[in-house]
CSV table of C-alpha atoms and ligand atoms in Angstrom, one decimal:
chain,number,residue,atom,x,y,z
A,37,MET,CA,-0.2,0.1,-0.3
A,38,ALA,CA,0.9,3.5,-1.1
A,39,ASP,CA,1.7,6.0,0.6
A,40,PHE,CA,0.0,8.8,-0.6
A,41,ASP,CA,-2.4,8.3,-4.0
A,42,VAL,CA,-1.0,11.5,-5.3
A,43,ILE,CA,2.4,13.1,-4.9
A,44,VAL,CA,2.2,17.1,-6.2
A,45,ILE,CA,6.5,18.0,-5.7
A,46,GLY,CA,5.5,22.1,-5.7
A,47,GLY,CA,3.1,24.3,-3.9
A,48,GLY,CA,2.8,26.9,-6.8
A,49,PRO,CA,0.0,27.5,-9.1
A,50,GLY,CA,0.8,24.4,-10.8
A,51,GLY,CA,1.3,22.2,-8.0
A,52,TYR,CA,-1.6,23.3,-5.3
A,53,VAL,CA,-4.0,23.4,-7.5
A,54,CYS,CA,-3.6,20.4,-8.4
A,55,ALA,CA,-3.1,18.9,-5.7
A,56,ILE,CA,-6.1,20.3,-4.6
A,57,ARG,CA,-8.0,18.8,-7.5
A,58,CYS,CA,-6.3,15.1,-7.4
A,59,ALA,CA,-7.9,15.1,-3.6
A,60,GLN,CA,-11.2,17.2,-4.8
A,61,LEU,CA,-11.4,13.2,-6.7
A,62,GLY,CA,-12.1,11.9,-3.9
A,63,LEU,CA,-7.3,10.8,-4.2
A,64,LYS,CA,-5.0,10.5,-1.0
A,65,THR,CA,-3.3,13.7,-1.9
A,66,ALA,CA,0.3,15.2,-0.5
A,67,CYS,CA,2.1,18.1,-1.5
A,68,VAL,CA,5.7,19.2,-0.4
A,69,GLU,CA,6.9,22.7,-0.6
A,70,GLY,CA,10.3,23.6,0.4
A,71,ARG,CA,10.4,27.5,0.5
A,72,GLY,CA,8.5,27.6,3.0
A,73,ALA,CA,5.0,29.1,1.6
A,74,LEU,CA,2.7,27.9,-0.4
A,75,GLY,CA,1.8,29.7,-3.2
A,76,GLY,CA,5.7,29.2,-5.0
A,77,THR,CA,6.8,32.2,-7.3
A,78,CYS,CA,3.5,33.9,-8.5
A,79,LEU,CA,2.5,34.0,-4.9
A,80,ASN,CA,4.9,34.8,-2.8
A,81,VAL,CA,8.2,36.8,-5.6
A,82,GLY,CA,5.3,36.9,-8.8
A,83,CYS,CA,2.4,37.8,-9.6
A,84,ILE,CA,1.0,39.3,-6.4
A,85,PRO,CA,3.9,41.3,-4.9
A,86,SER,CA,4.3,42.6,-8.4
A,87,LYS,CA,0.6,44.0,-8.7
A,88,ALA,CA,0.4,44.9,-5.2
A,89,LEU,CA,3.6,47.6,-5.9
A,90,LEU,CA,1.7,48.1,-9.1
A,91,ASN,CA,-1.9,49.1,-7.6
A,92,ALA,CA,0.3,51.0,-5.3
A,93,THR,CA,2.3,52.6,-7.9
A,94,HIS,CA,-0.7,53.5,-10.0
A,95,HIS,CA,-2.7,55.4,-7.5
A,96,LEU,CA,0.8,57.7,-7.3
A,97,HIS,CA,0.4,58.3,-10.8
A,98,GLU,CA,-2.8,59.0,-10.6
A,99,VAL,CA,-2.5,62.1,-7.7
A,100,HIS,CA,0.7,63.3,-10.1
A,101,GLU,CA,-0.6,63.3,-13.0
A,102,ASN,CA,-4.8,62.8,-12.8
A,103,PHE,CA,-6.3,64.8,-9.5
A,104,GLU,CA,-6.7,67.8,-10.9
A,105,LYS,CA,-8.1,67.3,-13.7
A,106,MET,CA,-10.3,66.3,-11.4
A,107,GLY,CA,-10.7,68.9,-9.8
A,108,LEU,CA,-8.6,67.1,-6.1
A,109,MET,CA,-5.9,69.7,-5.3
A,110,GLY,CA,-3.8,70.4,-2.5
A,111,ALA,CA,-3.0,66.1,-2.6
A,112,LYS,CA,0.8,65.7,-1.8
A,113,VAL,CA,1.1,61.7,-1.0
A,114,LYS,CA,4.5,61.1,0.6
A,115,VAL,CA,6.0,57.9,-0.2
A,116,ASP,CA,6.8,55.7,2.4
A,117,TRP,CA,9.0,53.0,1.5
A,118,ALA,CA,8.9,50.6,4.1
A,119,LYS,CA,5.2,50.8,4.2
A,120,MET,CA,5.1,50.3,1.1
A,121,GLN,CA,6.8,46.3,1.3
A,122,ASP,CA,4.1,46.0,4.3
A,123,TYR,CA,1.6,46.2,2.0
A,124,LYS,CA,3.4,43.9,0.0
A,125,GLN,CA,4.4,42.0,2.6
A,126,ASP,CA,0.9,41.4,3.8
A,127,VAL,CA,-1.3,40.5,0.3
A,128,ILE,CA,1.4,38.2,-0.2
A,129,ASN,CA,1.1,36.5,3.8
A,130,GLY,CA,-2.8,36.6,2.7
A,131,ASN,CA,-3.0,34.6,0.2
A,132,THR,CA,-0.1,31.9,1.6
A,133,LYS,CA,-2.9,31.4,4.3
A,134,GLY,CA,-5.5,30.8,2.1
A,135,ILE,CA,-4.0,28.2,0.2
A,136,GLU,CA,-2.6,26.8,3.8
A,137,PHE,CA,-6.4,27.0,4.4
A,138,LEU,CA,-7.6,25.6,1.0
A,139,PHE,CA,-5.5,22.2,1.9
A,140,LYS,CA,-6.9,21.8,5.9
A,141,LYS,CA,-9.8,21.7,3.9
A,142,ASN,CA,-9.5,19.6,0.8
A,143,LYS,CA,-7.1,17.2,3.1
A,144,VAL,CA,-4.4,17.7,1.7
A,145,THR,CA,-1.0,16.9,3.6
A,146,TYR,CA,1.5,19.5,3.6
A,147,LEU,CA,5.6,17.8,2.9
A,148,GLN,CA,7.3,21.4,3.9
A,149,GLY,CA,10.7,20.6,3.4
A,150,TRP,CA,12.8,20.0,-0.4
A,151,GLY,CA,11.7,16.5,-2.2
A,152,SER,CA,13.6,14.0,-4.6
A,153,ILE,CA,12.5,11.3,-6.2
A,154,PRO,CA,15.4,9.1,-5.4
A,155,ALA,CA,13.0,5.5,-8.1
A,156,ALA,CA,10.0,5.8,-9.1
A,157,GLY,CA,7.1,5.8,-6.8
A,158,GLN,CA,9.2,8.0,-3.9
A,159,VAL,CA,9.5,11.4,-3.0
A,160,LYS,CA,11.4,12.0,-0.1
A,161,VAL,CA,11.2,15.7,2.5
A,162,GLY,CA,13.8,15.5,5.0
A,163,ASP,CA,14.7,11.7,5.7
A,164,GLU,CA,11.9,10.7,5.4
A,165,VAL,CA,10.3,8.6,1.9
A,166,HIS,CA,6.9,8.7,1.1
A,167,SER,CA,5.8,6.2,-1.9
A,168,ALA,CA,2.8,7.1,-3.8
A,169,LYS,CA,1.5,6.0,-7.0
A,170,ALA,CA,1.1,9.2,-9.3
A,171,ILE,CA,4.7,11.8,-8.7
A,172,VAL,CA,3.9,14.9,-10.0
A,173,ILE,CA,6.6,17.6,-10.6
A,174,ALA,CA,5.7,21.2,-10.7
A,175,THR,CA,8.8,23.1,-9.7
A,176,GLY,CA,8.1,26.2,-11.8
A,177,SER,CA,11.2,27.9,-13.1
A,178,GLU,CA,14.0,30.1,-11.9
A,179,PRO,CA,15.0,33.3,-13.6
A,180,ALA,CA,17.6,33.1,-17.0
A,181,SER,CA,21.1,35.9,-16.3
A,182,LEU,CA,23.0,36.4,-19.3
A,183,PRO,CA,26.6,35.9,-19.9
A,184,GLY,CA,28.8,38.8,-17.8
A,185,ILE,CA,26.2,39.1,-15.1
A,186,GLU,CA,27.2,38.5,-11.7
A,187,ILE,CA,23.3,39.1,-10.6
A,188,ASP,CA,23.2,40.1,-6.4
A,189,GLU,CA,19.4,40.8,-6.2
A,190,ASP,CA,20.8,44.0,-4.2
A,191,THR,CA,21.5,46.6,-7.1
A,192,VAL,CA,22.3,43.8,-9.9
A,193,VAL,CA,18.5,41.7,-9.0
A,194,THR,CA,16.0,39.5,-10.8
A,195,SER,CA,11.9,39.7,-10.2
A,196,THR,CA,12.9,39.2,-6.5
A,197,GLY,CA,15.7,41.8,-5.6
A,198,ALA,CA,13.0,43.7,-8.1
A,199,LEU,CA,10.3,43.7,-5.3
A,200,SER,CA,12.0,44.1,-2.3
A,201,LEU,CA,15.1,47.0,-3.0
A,202,PRO,CA,16.2,48.1,-0.2
A,203,LYS,CA,15.2,51.4,-0.9
A,204,VAL,CA,13.7,53.1,-4.3
A,205,PRO,CA,16.7,54.4,-6.4
A,206,LYS,CA,17.4,56.7,-8.4
A,207,SER,CA,17.8,54.9,-12.1
A,208,MET,CA,17.8,51.3,-13.4
A,209,VAL,CA,18.6,50.0,-16.7
A,210,VAL,CA,15.7,46.7,-17.7
A,211,ILE,CA,17.0,44.8,-19.5
A,212,GLY,CA,15.2,42.9,-21.4
A,213,ALA,CA,11.5,44.0,-22.5
A,214,GLY,CA,9.3,41.6,-21.8
A,215,VAL,CA,6.0,41.2,-18.8
A,216,ILE,CA,8.6,41.7,-15.9
A,217,GLY,CA,10.8,44.5,-17.5
A,218,LEU,CA,7.5,46.6,-18.2
A,219,GLU,CA,5.9,46.1,-15.2
A,220,MET,CA,8.4,46.4,-12.7
A,221,GLY,CA,10.4,49.0,-14.6
A,222,SER,CA,6.6,51.5,-14.9
A,223,VAL,CA,7.2,50.4,-11.0
A,224,TYR,CA,10.5,52.0,-10.7
A,225,ALA,CA,9.4,54.9,-13.4
A,226,ARG,CA,6.4,56.0,-11.6
A,227,LEU,CA,8.0,56.3,-8.0
A,228,GLY,CA,10.7,58.1,-10.1
A,229,ALA,CA,13.4,55.9,-11.3
A,230,GLU,CA,14.6,57.5,-14.0
A,231,VAL,CA,14.4,53.9,-16.7
A,232,THR,CA,15.7,52.6,-19.6
A,233,VAL,CA,15.2,49.2,-21.1
A,234,VAL,CA,17.7,48.3,-23.3
A,235,GLU,CA,15.8,45.1,-25.7
A,236,TYR,CA,17.8,42.7,-27.4
A,237,LEU,CA,15.3,42.2,-30.5
A,238,ASP,CA,13.9,46.0,-32.9
A,239,ALA,CA,10.1,45.9,-30.4
A,240,ILE,CA,9.4,45.0,-27.0
A,241,THR,CA,7.0,42.1,-26.1
A,242,PRO,CA,7.9,39.4,-28.8
A,243,GLY,CA,5.8,37.7,-30.2
A,244,MET,CA,2.9,40.1,-29.1
A,245,ASP,CA,0.9,41.3,-32.2
A,246,GLY,CA,2.8,44.5,-33.6
A,247,GLU,CA,0.2,46.9,-33.8
A,248,ILE,CA,-0.3,46.1,-30.3
A,249,ALA,CA,3.4,46.4,-28.7
A,250,LYS,CA,3.9,49.4,-31.0
A,251,SER,CA,1.2,51.5,-29.0
A,252,PHE,CA,2.2,50.4,-25.4
A,253,GLN,CA,6.2,51.5,-26.5
A,254,LYS,CA,4.6,54.7,-27.6
A,255,ILE,CA,1.7,54.6,-24.1
A,256,LEU,CA,5.4,53.8,-22.0
A,257,ALA,CA,7.5,56.0,-23.5
A,258,LYS,CA,4.5,59.2,-22.3
A,259,GLN,CA,5.0,57.3,-19.2
A,260,GLY,CA,8.8,58.6,-19.3
A,261,ILE,CA,10.3,55.0,-19.8
A,262,LYS,CA,13.3,55.3,-22.3
A,263,PHE,CA,14.5,52.3,-25.2
A,264,VAL,CA,17.2,51.2,-25.6
A,265,LEU,CA,16.2,49.0,-29.2
A,266,GLY,CA,18.3,46.4,-31.2
A,267,ALA,CA,20.5,46.1,-28.5
A,268,ALA,CA,22.9,43.5,-27.4
A,269,VAL,CA,23.8,43.6,-23.6
A,270,GLN,CA,27.4,41.8,-23.0
A,271,GLY,CA,27.6,42.3,-19.6
A,272,VAL,CA,27.2,44.5,-16.1
A,273,THR,CA,30.2,45.8,-13.9
A,274,LYS,CA,29.2,46.9,-10.5
A,275,GLY,CA,31.2,50.0,-9.6
A,276,LYS,CA,30.9,52.2,-6.4
A,277,GLY,CA,27.7,53.1,-6.7
A,278,LYS,CA,26.7,52.3,-10.4
A,279,ASN,CA,25.9,49.5,-12.1
A,280,THR,CA,27.6,50.5,-16.1
A,281,VAL,CA,25.0,47.8,-18.8
A,282,ALA,CA,28.0,47.3,-21.7
A,283,TYR,CA,25.6,46.9,-25.1
A,284,LYS,CA,25.9,46.5,-28.5
A,285,LEU,CA,23.5,47.8,-31.2
A,286,ARG,CA,22.9,45.4,-33.5
A,287,LYS,CA,21.7,47.3,-36.7
A,288,ASP,CA,26.3,48.6,-36.4
A,289,GLU,CA,27.2,46.1,-33.6
A,290,SER,CA,28.7,50.3,-32.0
A,291,GLU,CA,29.4,49.5,-28.8
A,292,HIS,CA,28.0,51.6,-26.1
A,293,THR,CA,27.0,51.6,-22.0
A,294,ILE,CA,25.4,53.0,-19.3
A,295,ASP,CA,25.2,53.4,-16.1
A,296,ALA,CA,22.5,53.4,-13.1
A,297,GLU,CA,21.7,52.3,-10.2
A,298,VAL,CA,20.1,49.6,-10.2
A,299,VAL,CA,20.1,46.9,-13.0
A,300,LEU,CA,17.1,44.8,-13.3
A,301,VAL,CA,17.7,41.1,-15.0
A,302,ALA,CA,14.3,40.3,-17.2
A,303,THR,CA,16.1,38.4,-20.0
A,304,GLY,CA,13.7,35.4,-19.3
A,305,ARG,CA,13.3,32.5,-16.7
A,306,LYS,CA,14.4,28.7,-17.5
A,307,PRO,CA,13.0,25.7,-15.9
A,308,TYR,CA,13.9,24.8,-12.1
A,309,THR,CA,14.6,21.0,-12.4
A,310,ALA,CA,17.5,21.1,-9.5
A,311,GLY,CA,18.0,18.4,-7.1
A,312,LEU,CA,14.7,16.9,-8.1
A,313,GLY,CA,17.1,12.9,-9.0
A,314,LEU,CA,16.0,13.6,-12.0
A,315,GLU,CA,18.7,12.0,-14.2
A,316,ALA,CA,19.9,9.7,-12.4
A,317,ILE,CA,16.2,8.1,-12.8
A,318,GLY,CA,16.2,8.4,-16.1
A,319,VAL,CA,13.5,11.3,-16.7
A,320,GLU,CA,14.0,12.8,-20.3
A,321,MET,CA,14.1,16.0,-20.6
A,322,LEU,CA,14.4,18.3,-23.8
A,323,PRO,CA,17.6,20.2,-24.5
A,324,ARG,CA,16.4,22.8,-23.0
A,325,GLY,CA,15.4,22.4,-19.1
A,326,GLN,CA,12.2,21.4,-19.7
A,327,VAL,CA,10.8,17.8,-18.8
A,328,LYS,CA,9.8,16.2,-21.8
A,329,THR,CA,5.6,15.1,-20.9
A,330,ASP,CA,3.9,13.5,-23.8
A,331,ALA,CA,0.3,14.8,-24.2
A,332,HIS,CA,-1.6,14.0,-21.0
A,333,TRP,CA,1.6,14.8,-18.8
A,334,ALA,CA,3.5,11.6,-18.2
A,335,THR,CA,7.1,11.1,-18.5
A,336,SER,CA,9.6,9.1,-20.1
A,337,VAL,CA,8.9,7.3,-16.3
A,338,LYS,CA,6.1,5.6,-15.5
A,339,GLY,CA,4.1,6.9,-12.5
A,340,ILE,CA,5.7,10.7,-12.4
A,341,TYR,CA,4.3,13.3,-14.5
A,342,ALA,CA,5.4,17.1,-15.3
A,343,ILE,CA,3.0,20.9,-15.2
A,344,GLY,CA,3.5,24.1,-15.7
A,345,ASP,CA,6.6,26.9,-16.3
A,346,ALA,CA,9.4,22.4,-15.9
A,347,ILE,CA,7.9,21.2,-18.9
A,348,ILE,CA,7.1,22.9,-22.5
A,349,GLY,CA,4.7,25.5,-23.2
A,350,PRO,CA,4.8,29.6,-21.9
A,351,MET,CA,5.5,30.6,-18.4
A,352,LEU,CA,2.4,31.2,-17.3
A,353,ALA,CA,1.2,30.8,-13.7
A,354,HIS,CA,-2.5,29.9,-15.2
A,355,LYS,CA,-1.1,27.8,-17.9
A,356,ALA,CA,0.6,26.2,-14.7
A,357,GLU,CA,-3.0,25.5,-13.5
A,358,ASP,CA,-5.1,24.0,-15.9
A,359,GLU,CA,-2.6,21.7,-16.4
A,360,GLY,CA,-2.2,20.5,-12.9
A,361,MET,CA,-6.7,20.3,-12.6
A,362,ALA,CA,-6.2,18.4,-16.4
A,363,VAL,CA,-3.6,16.1,-15.3
A,364,ALA,CA,-5.4,15.5,-11.6
A,365,GLU,CA,-7.5,13.7,-13.5
A,366,VAL,CA,-6.0,12.2,-15.7
A,367,ILE,CA,-4.2,10.0,-12.5
A,368,ALA,CA,-7.8,9.3,-11.6
A,369,GLY,CA,-8.5,8.3,-15.0
A,370,LYS,CA,-10.6,10.6,-16.4
A,371,HIS,CA,-10.4,12.8,-19.6
A,372,GLY,CA,-8.6,16.6,-18.7
A,373,HIS,CA,-7.9,18.9,-21.1
A,374,VAL,CA,-6.4,22.3,-22.2
A,375,ASN,CA,-7.2,24.0,-25.2
A,376,TYR,CA,-3.5,25.7,-26.2
A,377,ASP,CA,-4.7,27.4,-28.5
A,378,VAL,CA,-7.2,29.7,-26.0
A,379,ILE,CA,-4.3,31.5,-23.2
A,380,PRO,CA,-4.4,34.2,-22.9
A,381,GLY,CA,-1.5,37.0,-21.8
A,382,VAL,CA,-1.9,40.2,-19.8
A,383,ILE,CA,0.1,42.9,-18.4
A,384,TYR,CA,-0.4,44.5,-16.3
A,385,THR,CA,0.8,48.0,-16.6
A,386,THR,CA,-1.1,50.9,-17.4
A,387,PRO,CA,-3.1,50.5,-19.4
A,388,GLU,CA,-3.4,46.5,-18.8
A,389,VAL,CA,-2.2,44.8,-22.5
A,390,ALA,CA,-4.1,41.3,-23.7
A,391,SER,CA,-4.2,39.3,-26.1
A,392,VAL,CA,-5.7,35.4,-26.9
A,393,GLY,CA,-5.0,33.6,-30.4
A,394,LYS,CA,-3.5,34.1,-33.3
A,395,THR,CA,-2.0,37.9,-33.9
A,396,GLU,CA,-1.6,39.3,-37.5
A,397,GLU,CA,1.4,38.0,-37.5
A,398,VAL,CA,0.9,34.6,-36.9
A,399,LEU,CA,-2.1,33.7,-39.8
A,400,LYS,CA,0.7,36.2,-42.5
A,401,GLN,CA,3.2,34.1,-41.8
A,402,GLU,CA,0.3,31.1,-41.3
A,403,GLY,CA,-1.7,32.7,-44.7
A,404,ARG,CA,-5.0,31.9,-43.9
A,405,ALA,CA,-7.8,34.8,-44.9
A,406,TYR,CA,-8.5,37.1,-42.3
A,407,LYS,CA,-10.7,40.2,-41.3
A,408,VAL,CA,-10.2,43.1,-38.6
A,409,GLY,CA,-11.8,44.7,-36.7
A,410,LYS,CA,-10.0,46.8,-34.1
A,411,PHE,CA,-12.0,49.8,-32.2
A,412,SER,CA,-10.2,52.9,-30.4
A,413,PHE,CA,-11.4,53.7,-26.9
A,414,MET,CA,-11.2,57.2,-27.4
A,415,GLY,CA,-15.0,56.0,-28.9
A,416,ASN,CA,-14.7,54.6,-25.6
A,417,GLY,CA,-17.5,57.1,-22.6
A,418,ARG,CA,-15.3,54.9,-19.6
A,419,ALA,CA,-12.4,55.1,-20.9
A,420,LYS,CA,-12.6,58.8,-21.6
A,421,ALA,CA,-13.4,59.6,-18.0
A,422,VAL,CA,-11.0,57.9,-16.9
A,423,PHE,CA,-8.0,59.1,-19.0
A,424,GLN,CA,-7.2,56.2,-20.7
A,425,ALA,CA,-8.9,56.4,-24.1
A,426,ASP,CA,-5.2,55.4,-26.1
A,427,GLY,CA,-5.6,52.3,-26.6
A,428,PHE,CA,-7.7,50.5,-28.6
A,429,VAL,CA,-9.2,46.2,-28.9
A,430,LYS,CA,-8.1,44.3,-32.2
A,431,LEU,CA,-10.3,41.5,-32.8
A,432,ILE,CA,-9.1,39.8,-35.5
A,433,VAL,CA,-11.1,36.6,-38.5
A,434,ASP,CA,-11.4,34.6,-39.7
A,435,ALA,CA,-12.1,36.2,-43.6
A,436,GLY,CA,-14.4,33.6,-44.3
A,437,THR,CA,-16.7,31.6,-41.4
A,438,ASP,CA,-16.1,35.1,-39.4
A,439,ARG,CA,-15.4,32.6,-36.2
A,440,ILE,CA,-13.1,34.2,-34.2
A,441,LEU,CA,-8.8,33.8,-34.1
A,442,GLY,CA,-7.2,36.4,-32.0
A,443,CYS,CA,-7.7,39.4,-29.9
A,444,HIS,CA,-5.5,42.5,-28.3
A,445,ILE,CA,-6.3,44.5,-26.5
A,446,ILE,CA,-4.4,47.7,-24.6
A,447,GLY,CA,-6.8,49.5,-22.6
A,448,PRO,CA,-8.7,49.9,-19.1
A,449,GLY,CA,-9.3,47.0,-18.1
A,450,ALA,CA,-7.5,45.1,-21.2
A,451,GLY,CA,-6.7,42.0,-19.0
A,452,ASP,CA,-10.6,41.2,-17.8
A,453,MET,CA,-12.1,42.0,-20.8
A,454,ILE,CA,-10.2,39.3,-22.8
A,455,HIS,CA,-11.8,36.6,-21.6
A,456,GLU,CA,-15.1,37.7,-23.2
A,457,ILE,CA,-13.6,37.4,-26.2
A,458,CYS,CA,-11.9,33.9,-24.4
A,459,VAL,CA,-15.3,32.0,-23.6
A,460,ALA,CA,-16.4,33.1,-26.9
A,461,MET,CA,-13.4,31.5,-28.8
A,462,GLU,CA,-13.8,28.0,-26.8
A,463,PHE,CA,-17.1,28.7,-28.0
A,464,GLY,CA,-15.7,28.9,-32.2
A,465,ALA,CA,-18.1,31.6,-32.1
A,466,SER,CA,-18.1,34.6,-34.2
A,467,ALA,CA,-18.0,38.2,-34.9
A,468,GLN,CA,-21.2,38.2,-35.6
A,469,ASP,CA,-21.9,37.0,-31.9
A,470,VAL,CA,-20.0,39.3,-29.7
A,471,ALA,CA,-21.4,42.3,-32.0
A,472,LEU,CA,-24.7,40.9,-31.3
A,473,THR,CA,-24.8,40.3,-28.3
A,474,CYS,CA,-26.2,43.0,-25.2
A,475,HIS,CA,-23.2,44.3,-23.7
A,476,ALA,CA,-23.3,46.7,-20.6
A,477,HIS,CA,-23.1,51.1,-21.0
A,478,PRO,CA,-20.4,52.5,-20.1
A,479,THR,CA,-17.9,49.5,-20.0
A,480,TYR,CA,-15.0,49.3,-21.1
A,481,SER,CA,-16.4,46.0,-22.3
A,482,GLU,CA,-18.7,48.1,-25.2
A,483,ALA,CA,-15.0,48.8,-26.9
A,484,VAL,CA,-14.4,44.9,-27.2
A,485,ARG,CA,-18.6,44.7,-28.4
A,486,GLU,CA,-17.9,47.5,-31.4
A,487,ALA,CA,-14.1,46.1,-33.3
A,488,ALA,CA,-16.9,42.8,-33.3
A,489,LEU,CA,-19.2,45.1,-34.9
A,490,ALA,CA,-16.6,46.7,-37.0
A,491,CYS,CA,-15.6,42.8,-38.4
A,492,GLY,CA,-18.8,42.9,-39.6
A,493,ASP,CA,-20.8,46.6,-41.1
A,494,GLY,CA,-18.7,48.8,-39.0
A,495,ALA,CA,-18.7,50.3,-35.5
A,496,ILE,CA,-21.2,52.4,-34.4
A,497,HIS,CA,-18.4,55.4,-32.3
A,498,ALA,CA,-15.9,55.2,-35.0
B,570,NAI,P1,10.2,37.7,-21.5
B,570,NAI,O1,11.1,36.4,-22.2
B,570,NAI,O2,9.0,37.6,-21.4
B,570,NAI,O3,10.8,38.8,-22.1
B,570,NAI,C1,12.1,39.0,-21.9
B,570,NAI,C2,13.3,40.2,-23.1
B,570,NAI,O4,14.6,40.7,-22.5
B,570,NAI,C3,12.5,39.5,-24.4
B,570,NAI,O5,12.5,40.6,-25.5
B,570,NAI,C4,14.6,38.6,-24.7
B,570,NAI,O6,14.5,39.4,-26.1
B,570,NAI,C5,15.3,40.7,-23.9
B,570,NAI,N1,16.6,39.9,-23.9
B,570,NAI,C6,17.5,38.8,-24.0
B,570,NAI,N2,18.2,38.7,-24.2
B,570,NAI,C7,18.8,40.2,-23.7
B,570,NAI,C8,20.0,40.6,-24.4
B,570,NAI,N3,21.1,39.4,-24.1
B,570,NAI,N4,19.8,42.2,-24.3
B,570,NAI,C9,19.0,42.5,-24.5
B,570,NAI,N5,17.6,41.8,-24.3
B,570,NAI,C10,17.4,40.6,-24.3
B,570,NAI,O7,11.8,36.9,-20.2
B,570,NAI,P2,11.3,38.0,-19.2
B,570,NAI,O8,9.9,38.8,-19.1
B,570,NAI,O9,11.7,38.3,-17.4
B,570,NAI,O10,9.9,37.0,-18.2
B,570,NAI,C11,9.9,35.3,-18.2
B,570,NAI,C12,8.5,34.9,-17.6
B,570,NAI,O11,8.2,35.4,-17.1
B,570,NAI,C13,8.3,34.8,-19.2
B,570,NAI,O12,7.2,33.6,-20.0
B,570,NAI,C14,6.5,35.6,-18.4
B,570,NAI,O13,5.1,35.4,-19.3
B,570,NAI,C15,6.1,35.3,-16.7
B,570,NAI,N6,5.3,35.9,-16.3
B,570,NAI,C16,4.6,36.8,-17.0
B,570,NAI,C17,3.8,37.8,-15.9
B,570,NAI,C18,2.8,38.3,-16.2
B,570,NAI,O14,1.8,37.0,-17.2
B,570,NAI,N7,1.9,39.1,-16.2
B,570,NAI,C19,5.1,38.8,-15.6
B,570,NAI,C20,5.9,38.3,-15.0
B,570,NAI,C21,6.7,37.8,-15.7
């Protein structure tokens, strides 16, 4: 008799969701976590703390930029960085404790410590070895740095250090114009730091719809963030009170440097599987360090599964959660499924940026005939009222059938609005289906409907 039906290694969004679903399906389940708190990178040093800082600094920005316009005079707001950090920590604690509560409620055993797999069917935590019929690897990812850069999490930091800097720096260079770089760059720019983003490619946010990326860069530049694009960072040299970032412009190979008090390295993340002992038990890996799985998240060793950032695919908490639920169903003998074509991506800056499905660039490559319906928030009364009319909704549909293929939004509430289109896509809806659905007025969501109308006979307010 095994001690458990399932042991999940890793208590992040993939792992804890998987453990809860396993328990709900009647499986005796344990979840192993070594960091002393549940919730993984997302809750402890990622999504949640960054959203706390984005929220606080968004309000600060509103005070500085928009209060007087609304007749709110004389507001003097001082930043108490220590207090902002306490607020962030309270948000983290509330969320991680919430998961402990959910574990108790669902009777998931929480095994505290770092887990390893000495043999198939066994998980070692500290000195104890527990047996399980199934093991799920949900160990997530860690920041990937660049050669020539020594991270000290003090003045040369990853996202982890950037969330807990001892003080607001006067200047910051962000290496990489991806999601982390732009979210954290926004936080510090709003706090008054001079922020420069250095990016290897010629556009920000690789993979995002080109038009949205261009508009996003313009809006961020208006907020004071500087960009150096097409620049390959060569290394960072630490000096007295400053760091020097050396980069080469790709167009002419010319070499440049830029100084900053703090350097944030945000050049991607890599799977974290160190210490699990996967090699010794013969778990096959992919060349980029991910655990190799089949379509049902099974690894090459029977009874061992893997999900989330540790396997292939976008490194997103919600993708890991979906895989966690689906693999639980598979282990319980049901039919777990993840629709990888409908996974939204959101950047929580102001304005927010959200997308799902295909971009125009990808459809062009595929040679597929498509139509685009666009609607600017300039025509949305609600967005105008909150000074966020800069963005737009772009809906992409099949030219022949009107079926929705993708949606890209830059504007207020984009991260919530995108789900209307996710549901529509799951139901195989056409733009006309969305256009014929009544949308409450005045909401930002009306812009989605208008973009759907623009795929047909035309938007009303454009
Ligand atoms: P990323 O992959 O989004 O962006 C990294 C950027 O660094 C790329 O634009 C790349 O071209 C650039 N880069 C690489 N080498 C460079 C060099 N030598 N010089 C200059 N630029 C260079 O990675 P990021 O932002 O670190 O995020 C990591 C992961 O975390 C991503 O998968 C992201 O989706 C996820 N994440 C998601 C969030 C969200 O959903 N809101 C928030 C934070 C992270």
